[in-house]
mmCIF file of C-alpha atoms in Angstrom:
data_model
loop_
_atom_site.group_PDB
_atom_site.id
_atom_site.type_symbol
_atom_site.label_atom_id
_atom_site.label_comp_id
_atom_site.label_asym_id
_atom_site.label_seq_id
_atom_site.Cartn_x
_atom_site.Cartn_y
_atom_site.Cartn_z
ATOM 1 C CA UNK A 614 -4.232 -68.414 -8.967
ATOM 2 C CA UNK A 615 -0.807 -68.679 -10.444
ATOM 3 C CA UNK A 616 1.932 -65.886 -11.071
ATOM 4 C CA UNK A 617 2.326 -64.661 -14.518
ATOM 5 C CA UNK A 618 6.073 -65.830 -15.170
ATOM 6 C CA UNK A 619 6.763 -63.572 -17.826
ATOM 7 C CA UNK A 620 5.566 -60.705 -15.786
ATOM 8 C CA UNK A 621 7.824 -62.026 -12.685
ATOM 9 C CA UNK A 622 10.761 -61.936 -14.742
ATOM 10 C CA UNK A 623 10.397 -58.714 -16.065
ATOM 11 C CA UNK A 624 9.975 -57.000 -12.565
ATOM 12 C CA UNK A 625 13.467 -58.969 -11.598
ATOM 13 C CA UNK A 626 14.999 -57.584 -14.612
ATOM 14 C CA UNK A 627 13.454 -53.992 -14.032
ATOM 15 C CA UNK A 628 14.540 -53.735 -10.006
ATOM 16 C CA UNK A 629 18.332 -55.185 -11.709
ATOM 17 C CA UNK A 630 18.678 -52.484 -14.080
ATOM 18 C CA UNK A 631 17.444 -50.258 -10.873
ATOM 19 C CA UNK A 632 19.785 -51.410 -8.664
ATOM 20 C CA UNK A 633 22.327 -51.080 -10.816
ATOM 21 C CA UNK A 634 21.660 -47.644 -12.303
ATOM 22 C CA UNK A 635 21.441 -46.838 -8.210
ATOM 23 C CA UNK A 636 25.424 -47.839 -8.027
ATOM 24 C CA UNK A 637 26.228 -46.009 -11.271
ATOM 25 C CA UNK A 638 25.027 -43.003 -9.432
ATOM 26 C CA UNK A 639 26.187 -43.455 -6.250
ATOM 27 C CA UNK A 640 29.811 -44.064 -7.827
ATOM 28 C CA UNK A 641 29.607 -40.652 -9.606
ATOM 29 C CA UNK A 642 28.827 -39.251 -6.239
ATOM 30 C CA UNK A 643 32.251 -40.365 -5.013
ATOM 31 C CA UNK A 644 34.021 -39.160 -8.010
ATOM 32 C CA UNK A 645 32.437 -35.856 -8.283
ATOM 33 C CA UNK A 646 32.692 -35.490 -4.610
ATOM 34 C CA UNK A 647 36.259 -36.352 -4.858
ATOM 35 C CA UNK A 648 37.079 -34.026 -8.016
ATOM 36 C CA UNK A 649 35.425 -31.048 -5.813
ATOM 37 C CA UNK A 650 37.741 -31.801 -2.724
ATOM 38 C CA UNK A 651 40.415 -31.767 -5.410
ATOM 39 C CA UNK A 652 39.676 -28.496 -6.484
ATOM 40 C CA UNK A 653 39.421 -26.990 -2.741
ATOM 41 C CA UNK A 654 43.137 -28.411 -2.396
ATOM 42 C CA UNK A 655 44.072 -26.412 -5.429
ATOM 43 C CA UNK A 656 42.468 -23.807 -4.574
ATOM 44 C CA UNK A 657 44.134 -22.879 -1.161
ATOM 45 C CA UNK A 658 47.218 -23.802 -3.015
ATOM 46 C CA UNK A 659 46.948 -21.572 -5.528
ATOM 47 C CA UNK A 660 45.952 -18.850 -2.758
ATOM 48 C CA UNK A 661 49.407 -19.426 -0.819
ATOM 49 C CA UNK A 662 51.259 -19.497 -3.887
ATOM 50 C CA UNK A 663 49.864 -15.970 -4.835
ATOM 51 C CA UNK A 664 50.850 -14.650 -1.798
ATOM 52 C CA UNK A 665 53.940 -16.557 -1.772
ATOM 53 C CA UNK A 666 55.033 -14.440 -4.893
ATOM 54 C CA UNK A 667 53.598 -11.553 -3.937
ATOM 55 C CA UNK A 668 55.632 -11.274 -1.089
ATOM 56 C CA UNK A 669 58.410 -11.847 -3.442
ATOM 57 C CA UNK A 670 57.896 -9.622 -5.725
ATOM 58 C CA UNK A 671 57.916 -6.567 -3.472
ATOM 59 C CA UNK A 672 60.641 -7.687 -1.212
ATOM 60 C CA UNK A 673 64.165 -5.880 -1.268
ATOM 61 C CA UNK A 674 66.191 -7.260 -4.368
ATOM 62 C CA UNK A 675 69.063 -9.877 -3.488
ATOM 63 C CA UNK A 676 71.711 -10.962 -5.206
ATOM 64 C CA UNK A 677 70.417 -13.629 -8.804
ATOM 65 C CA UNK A 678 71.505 -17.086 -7.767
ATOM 66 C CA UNK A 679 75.128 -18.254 -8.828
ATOM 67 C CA UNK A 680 75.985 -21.120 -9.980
ATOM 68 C CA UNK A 681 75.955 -23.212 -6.770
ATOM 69 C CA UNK A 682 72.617 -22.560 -6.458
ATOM 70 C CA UNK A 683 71.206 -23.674 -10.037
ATOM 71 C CA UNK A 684 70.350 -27.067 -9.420
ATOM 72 C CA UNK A 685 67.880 -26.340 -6.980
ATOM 73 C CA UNK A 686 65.604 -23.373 -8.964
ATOM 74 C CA UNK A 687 61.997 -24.355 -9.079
ATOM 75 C CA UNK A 688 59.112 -22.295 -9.912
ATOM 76 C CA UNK A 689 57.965 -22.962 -6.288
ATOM 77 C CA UNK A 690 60.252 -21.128 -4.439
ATOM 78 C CA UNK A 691 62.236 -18.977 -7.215
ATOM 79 C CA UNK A 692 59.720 -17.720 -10.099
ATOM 80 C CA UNK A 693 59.229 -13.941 -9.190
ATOM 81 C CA UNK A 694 61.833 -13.194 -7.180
ATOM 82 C CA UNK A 695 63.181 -9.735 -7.001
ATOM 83 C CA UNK A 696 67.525 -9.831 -7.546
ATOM 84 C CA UNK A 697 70.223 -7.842 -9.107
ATOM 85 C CA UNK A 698 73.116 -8.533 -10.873
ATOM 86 C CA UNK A 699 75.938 -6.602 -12.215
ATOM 87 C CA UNK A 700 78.102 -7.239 -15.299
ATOM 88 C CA UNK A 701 78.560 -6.225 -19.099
ATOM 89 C CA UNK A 702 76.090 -6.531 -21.598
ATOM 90 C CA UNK A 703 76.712 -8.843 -24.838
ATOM 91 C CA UNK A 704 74.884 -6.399 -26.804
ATOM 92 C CA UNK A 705 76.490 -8.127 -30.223
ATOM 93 C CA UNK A 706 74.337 -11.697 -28.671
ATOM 94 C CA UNK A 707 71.066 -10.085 -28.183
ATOM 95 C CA UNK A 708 68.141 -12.072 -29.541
ATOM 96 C CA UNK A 709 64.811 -10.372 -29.857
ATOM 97 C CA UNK A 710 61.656 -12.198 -29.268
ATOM 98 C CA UNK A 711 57.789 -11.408 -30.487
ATOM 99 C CA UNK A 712 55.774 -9.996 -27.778
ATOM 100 C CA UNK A 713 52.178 -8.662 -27.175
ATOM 101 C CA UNK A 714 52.266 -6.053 -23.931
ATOM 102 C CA UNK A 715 50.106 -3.611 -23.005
ATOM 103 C CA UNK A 716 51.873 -1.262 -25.477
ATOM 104 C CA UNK A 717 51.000 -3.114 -28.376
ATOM 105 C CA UNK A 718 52.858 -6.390 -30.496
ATOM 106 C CA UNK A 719 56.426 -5.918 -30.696
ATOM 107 C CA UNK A 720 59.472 -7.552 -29.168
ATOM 108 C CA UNK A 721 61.416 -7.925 -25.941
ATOM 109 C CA UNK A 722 65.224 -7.138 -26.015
ATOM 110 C CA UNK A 723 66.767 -10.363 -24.316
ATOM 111 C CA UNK A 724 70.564 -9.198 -24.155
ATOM 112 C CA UNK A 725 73.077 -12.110 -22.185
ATOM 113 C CA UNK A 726 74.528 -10.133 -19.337
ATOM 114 C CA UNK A 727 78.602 -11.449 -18.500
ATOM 115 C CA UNK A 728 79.149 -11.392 -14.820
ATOM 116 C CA UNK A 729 82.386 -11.168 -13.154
ATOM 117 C CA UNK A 730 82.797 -14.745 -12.347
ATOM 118 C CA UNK A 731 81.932 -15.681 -16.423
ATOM 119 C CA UNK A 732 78.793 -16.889 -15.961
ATOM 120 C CA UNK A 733 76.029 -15.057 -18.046
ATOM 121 C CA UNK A 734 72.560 -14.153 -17.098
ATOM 122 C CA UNK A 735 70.085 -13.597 -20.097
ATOM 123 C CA UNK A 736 68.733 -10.380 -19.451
ATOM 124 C CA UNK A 737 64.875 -8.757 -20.772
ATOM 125 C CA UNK A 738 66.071 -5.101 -21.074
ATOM 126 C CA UNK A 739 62.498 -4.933 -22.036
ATOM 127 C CA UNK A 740 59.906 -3.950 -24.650
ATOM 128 C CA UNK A 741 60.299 -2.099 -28.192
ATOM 129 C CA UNK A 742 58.126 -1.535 -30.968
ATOM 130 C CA UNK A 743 58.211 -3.675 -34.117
ATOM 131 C CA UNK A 744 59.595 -0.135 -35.574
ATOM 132 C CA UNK A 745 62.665 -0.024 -33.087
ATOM 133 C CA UNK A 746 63.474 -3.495 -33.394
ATOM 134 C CA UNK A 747 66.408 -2.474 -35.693
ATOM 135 C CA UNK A 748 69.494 -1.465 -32.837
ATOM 136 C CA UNK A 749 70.274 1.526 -35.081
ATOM 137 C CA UNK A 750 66.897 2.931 -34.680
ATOM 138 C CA UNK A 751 67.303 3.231 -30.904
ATOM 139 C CA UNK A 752 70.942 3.898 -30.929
ATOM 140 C CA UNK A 753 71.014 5.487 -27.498
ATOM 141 C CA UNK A 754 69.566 1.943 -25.770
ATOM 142 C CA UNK A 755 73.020 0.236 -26.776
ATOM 143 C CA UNK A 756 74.430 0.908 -23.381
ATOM 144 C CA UNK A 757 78.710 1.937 -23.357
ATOM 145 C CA UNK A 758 80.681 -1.278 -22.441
ATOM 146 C CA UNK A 759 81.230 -0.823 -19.026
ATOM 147 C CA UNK A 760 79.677 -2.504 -15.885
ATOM 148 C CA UNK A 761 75.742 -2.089 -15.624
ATOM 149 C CA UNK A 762 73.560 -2.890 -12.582
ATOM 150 C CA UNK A 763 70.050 -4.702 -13.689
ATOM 151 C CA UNK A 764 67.268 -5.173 -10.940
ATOM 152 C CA UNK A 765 64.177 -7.443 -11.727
ATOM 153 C CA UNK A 766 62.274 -10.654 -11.483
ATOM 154 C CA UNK A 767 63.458 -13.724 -11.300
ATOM 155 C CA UNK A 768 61.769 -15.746 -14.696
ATOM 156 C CA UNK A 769 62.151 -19.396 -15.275
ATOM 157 C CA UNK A 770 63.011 -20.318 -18.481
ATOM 158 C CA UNK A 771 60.121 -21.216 -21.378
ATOM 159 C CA UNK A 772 61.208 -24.014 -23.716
ATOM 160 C CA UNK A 773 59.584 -24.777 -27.175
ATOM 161 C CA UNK A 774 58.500 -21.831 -28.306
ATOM 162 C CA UNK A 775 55.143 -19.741 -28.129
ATOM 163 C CA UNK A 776 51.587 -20.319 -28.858
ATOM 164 C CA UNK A 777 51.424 -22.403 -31.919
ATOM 165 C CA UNK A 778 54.943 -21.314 -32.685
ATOM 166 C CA UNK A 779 58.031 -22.681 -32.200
ATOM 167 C CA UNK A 780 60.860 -21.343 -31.869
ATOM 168 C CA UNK A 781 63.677 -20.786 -35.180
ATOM 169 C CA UNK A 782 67.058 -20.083 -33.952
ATOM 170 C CA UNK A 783 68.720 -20.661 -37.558
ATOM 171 C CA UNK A 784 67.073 -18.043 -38.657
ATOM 172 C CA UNK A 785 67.436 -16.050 -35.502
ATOM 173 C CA UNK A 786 63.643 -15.949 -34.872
ATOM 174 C CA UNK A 787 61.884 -16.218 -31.221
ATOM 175 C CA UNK A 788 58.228 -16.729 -29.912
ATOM 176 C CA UNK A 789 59.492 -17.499 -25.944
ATOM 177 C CA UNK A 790 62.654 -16.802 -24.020
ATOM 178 C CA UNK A 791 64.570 -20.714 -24.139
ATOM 179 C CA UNK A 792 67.279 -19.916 -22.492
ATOM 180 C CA UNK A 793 68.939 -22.780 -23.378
ATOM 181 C CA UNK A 794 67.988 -22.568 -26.909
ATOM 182 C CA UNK A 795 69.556 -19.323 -26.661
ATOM 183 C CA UNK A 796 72.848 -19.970 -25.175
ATOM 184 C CA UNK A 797 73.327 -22.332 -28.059
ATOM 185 C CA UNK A 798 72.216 -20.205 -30.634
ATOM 186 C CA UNK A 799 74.353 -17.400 -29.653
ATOM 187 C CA UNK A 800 77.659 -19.523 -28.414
ATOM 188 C CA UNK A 801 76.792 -18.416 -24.969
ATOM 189 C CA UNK A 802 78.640 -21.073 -22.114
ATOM 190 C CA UNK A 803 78.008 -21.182 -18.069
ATOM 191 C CA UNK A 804 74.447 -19.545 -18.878
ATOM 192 C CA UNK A 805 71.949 -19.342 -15.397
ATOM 193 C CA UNK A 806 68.644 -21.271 -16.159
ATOM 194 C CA UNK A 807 66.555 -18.192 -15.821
ATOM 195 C CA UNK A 808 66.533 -14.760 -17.119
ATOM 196 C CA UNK A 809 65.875 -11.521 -15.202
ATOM 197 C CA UNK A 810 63.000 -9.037 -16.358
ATOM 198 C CA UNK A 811 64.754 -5.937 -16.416
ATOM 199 C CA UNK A 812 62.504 -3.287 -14.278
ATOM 200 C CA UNK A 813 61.398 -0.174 -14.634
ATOM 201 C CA UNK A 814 64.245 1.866 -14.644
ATOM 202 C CA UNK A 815 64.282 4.138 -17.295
ATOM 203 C CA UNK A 816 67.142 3.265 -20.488
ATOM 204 C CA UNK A 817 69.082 5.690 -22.274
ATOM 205 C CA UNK A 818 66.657 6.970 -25.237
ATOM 206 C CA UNK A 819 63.816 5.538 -23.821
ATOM 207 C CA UNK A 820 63.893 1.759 -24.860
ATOM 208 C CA UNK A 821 63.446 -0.774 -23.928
ATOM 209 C CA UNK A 822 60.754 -0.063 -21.918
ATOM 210 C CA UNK A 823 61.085 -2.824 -18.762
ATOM 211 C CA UNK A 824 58.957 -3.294 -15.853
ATOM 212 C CA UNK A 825 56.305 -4.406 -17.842
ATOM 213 C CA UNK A 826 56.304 -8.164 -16.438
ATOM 214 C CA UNK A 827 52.926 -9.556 -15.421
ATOM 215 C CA UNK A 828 52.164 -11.410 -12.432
ATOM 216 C CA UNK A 829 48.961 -12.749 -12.464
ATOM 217 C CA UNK A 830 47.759 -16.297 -11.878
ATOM 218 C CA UNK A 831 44.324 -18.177 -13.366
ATOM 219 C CA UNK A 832 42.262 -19.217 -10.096
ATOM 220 C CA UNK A 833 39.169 -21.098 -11.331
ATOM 221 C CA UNK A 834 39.200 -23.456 -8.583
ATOM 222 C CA UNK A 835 36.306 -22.525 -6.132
ATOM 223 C CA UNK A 836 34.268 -22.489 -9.548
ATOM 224 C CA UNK A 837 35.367 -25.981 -10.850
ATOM 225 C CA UNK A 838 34.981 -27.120 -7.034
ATOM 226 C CA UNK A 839 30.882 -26.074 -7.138
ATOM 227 C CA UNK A 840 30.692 -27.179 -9.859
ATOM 228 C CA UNK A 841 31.733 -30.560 -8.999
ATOM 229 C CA UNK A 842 30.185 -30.598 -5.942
ATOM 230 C CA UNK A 843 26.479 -29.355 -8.012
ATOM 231 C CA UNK A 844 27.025 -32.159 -10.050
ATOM 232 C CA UNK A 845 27.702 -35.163 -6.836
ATOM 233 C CA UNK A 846 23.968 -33.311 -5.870
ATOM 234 C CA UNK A 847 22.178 -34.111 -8.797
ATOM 235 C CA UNK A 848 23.442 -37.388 -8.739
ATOM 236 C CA UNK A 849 22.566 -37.772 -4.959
ATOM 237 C CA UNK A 850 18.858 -36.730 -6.594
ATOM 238 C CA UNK A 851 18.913 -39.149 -8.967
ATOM 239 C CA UNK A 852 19.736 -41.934 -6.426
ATOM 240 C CA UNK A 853 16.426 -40.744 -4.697
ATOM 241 C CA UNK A 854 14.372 -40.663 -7.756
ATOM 242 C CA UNK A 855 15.456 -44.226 -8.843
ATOM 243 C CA UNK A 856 14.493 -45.598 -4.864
ATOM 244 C CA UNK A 857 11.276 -43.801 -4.977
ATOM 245 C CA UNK A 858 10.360 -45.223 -8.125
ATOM 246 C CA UNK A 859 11.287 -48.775 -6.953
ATOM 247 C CA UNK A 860 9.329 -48.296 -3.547
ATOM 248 C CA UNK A 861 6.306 -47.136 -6.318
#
C-alpha cells in the first residue's frame, strides 16, 4: 500500500504553518512579557517621583535658584520645589494667560519679578476671572513699587503653547507660561528658566487668587503592566492550543 503524496504534503505544509504560528506566539510572549516588566519599572518610578515631590512641596521654602544654578534645572530634581524670592514687580510687563481652575476659565496673572542682582523671575500672582482680567478692575492687586516677598513652587517652563493652541505674543495672547517666549515678548533680559506659582497668601483686593497649583501625576502603570502581562497569558494559551492540536 502506497502513501497518498498529495495527502503527505499537505500534513508537511499544515505542521509548517503550525510550527510557525507556535513561534509567532511564543515571540509575542517575550514582547508582552517585556512591555509588562516595562511598565513595573515605570511604575515604581513614578511612585518615587511622587513622593520625591511631595516631600518637596511641603518642605520649608529656600531661596529660587540664581543664575549659577540654571544650567542644571530638570524636572527631576527641581519641578515643585517650594522657594522665595524677593524683588519688584514689573507690573507694566505682565502677560495674562487663559486658564481653567477650579474656580472656573479665566486667566493667571504672570507678572516678571526684578531681583536685586537684575535677574527676573516670572512670577504667577495667580488666578482672576475673565471679568477682572482688565488691571483697572482689580486696582488694589497692582501692588506699590516697593520690594515684595513671593513664596511658591518651583514650575518649569511650558513651550508652544496650550492644548491645540499656540501661543500669539504679537498680539499679546497666551495658552501656557513660555517663559522664554515671554521674556522676548516683553523685552525682559537675564530671565530664570522657570516661574514661581505664587501661593496662597492672600493679595491686596483679593486677586489674584494663588495657591491654586496642582500636583497630581497620571499613574496607569500597574494597569498597562496586567494588562500586558494578561495578554503574554493568552498567548502562552494559544501556544498550548496549537501543540495540542498538532499532537491530535
Amino acid at each position: 500500500m502506497t502513501a497518498d503524496p498529495q495527502a503527505a504534503g499537505e500534513g508537511a505544509s499544515s505542521s509548517r504553518a503550525k510550527w510557525l504560528l507556535t513561534g509567532f506566539l511564543l515571540v509575542l510572549v517575550a514582547v508582552f512579557l517585556a512591555l509588562g516588566t516595562w511598565q513595573v519599572q515605570r511604575l515604581f518610578w513614578k511612585l518615587d517621583l511622587i513622593a520625591r515631590v511631595e516631600s518637596r512641596v511641603h518642605a520649608d521654602p529656600v531661596p529660587a535658584p540664581g543664575g549659577a544654578e540654571w544650567p542644571a534645572i530638570s524636572p527631576e530634581k527641581d519641578e515643585y520645589r517650594h522657594v522665595t524670592a524677593t524683588g519688584l514687580f514689573q507690573h507694566d510687563k505682565t502677560v495674562l494667560v487663559q486658564a481653567v481652575t477650579e474656580r472656573g476659565a479665566g486667566f493667571w496673572v504672570l507678572t516678571p519679578l526684578l531681583l536685586p542682582d537684575e535677574s527676573t523671575v516670572v512670577i504667577n500672582r495667580g488666578f482672576v476671572p475673565a471679568d477682572k482680567r482688565d488691571p483697572a478692575a482689580r486696582v488694589a492687586s497692582e501692588i506699590a513699587a516697593g520690594p515684595v516677598t513671593v513664596t511658591g513652587l518651583l514650575r518649569l517652563s511650558e513651550p508652544g503653547g496650550g492644548f491645540l493652541r499656540t501661543n500669539d505674543p504679537a498680539n499679546d495672547r497666551w495658552f501656557s507660561r513660555d517663559i522664554a517666549a515671554i521674556a522676548g515678548a516683553k523685552g525682559l533680559s537675564n530671565v530664570a528658566p522657570y516661574f514661581i506659582d505664587a501661593d496662597a497668601t492672600p493679595n491686596p483686593g483679593g486677586l489674584p487668587v494663588g495657591g491654586l497649583t496642582v500636583v497630581a501625576f497620571r499613574n496607569s502603570h500597574l494597569v498597562y503592566a496586567l494588562t500586558w502581562y494578561a495578554l503574554a497569558v493568552m498567548s502562552l494559551a494559544g501556544v498550548y492550543f496549537v501543540r495540542k492540536q498538532r499532537a491530535a
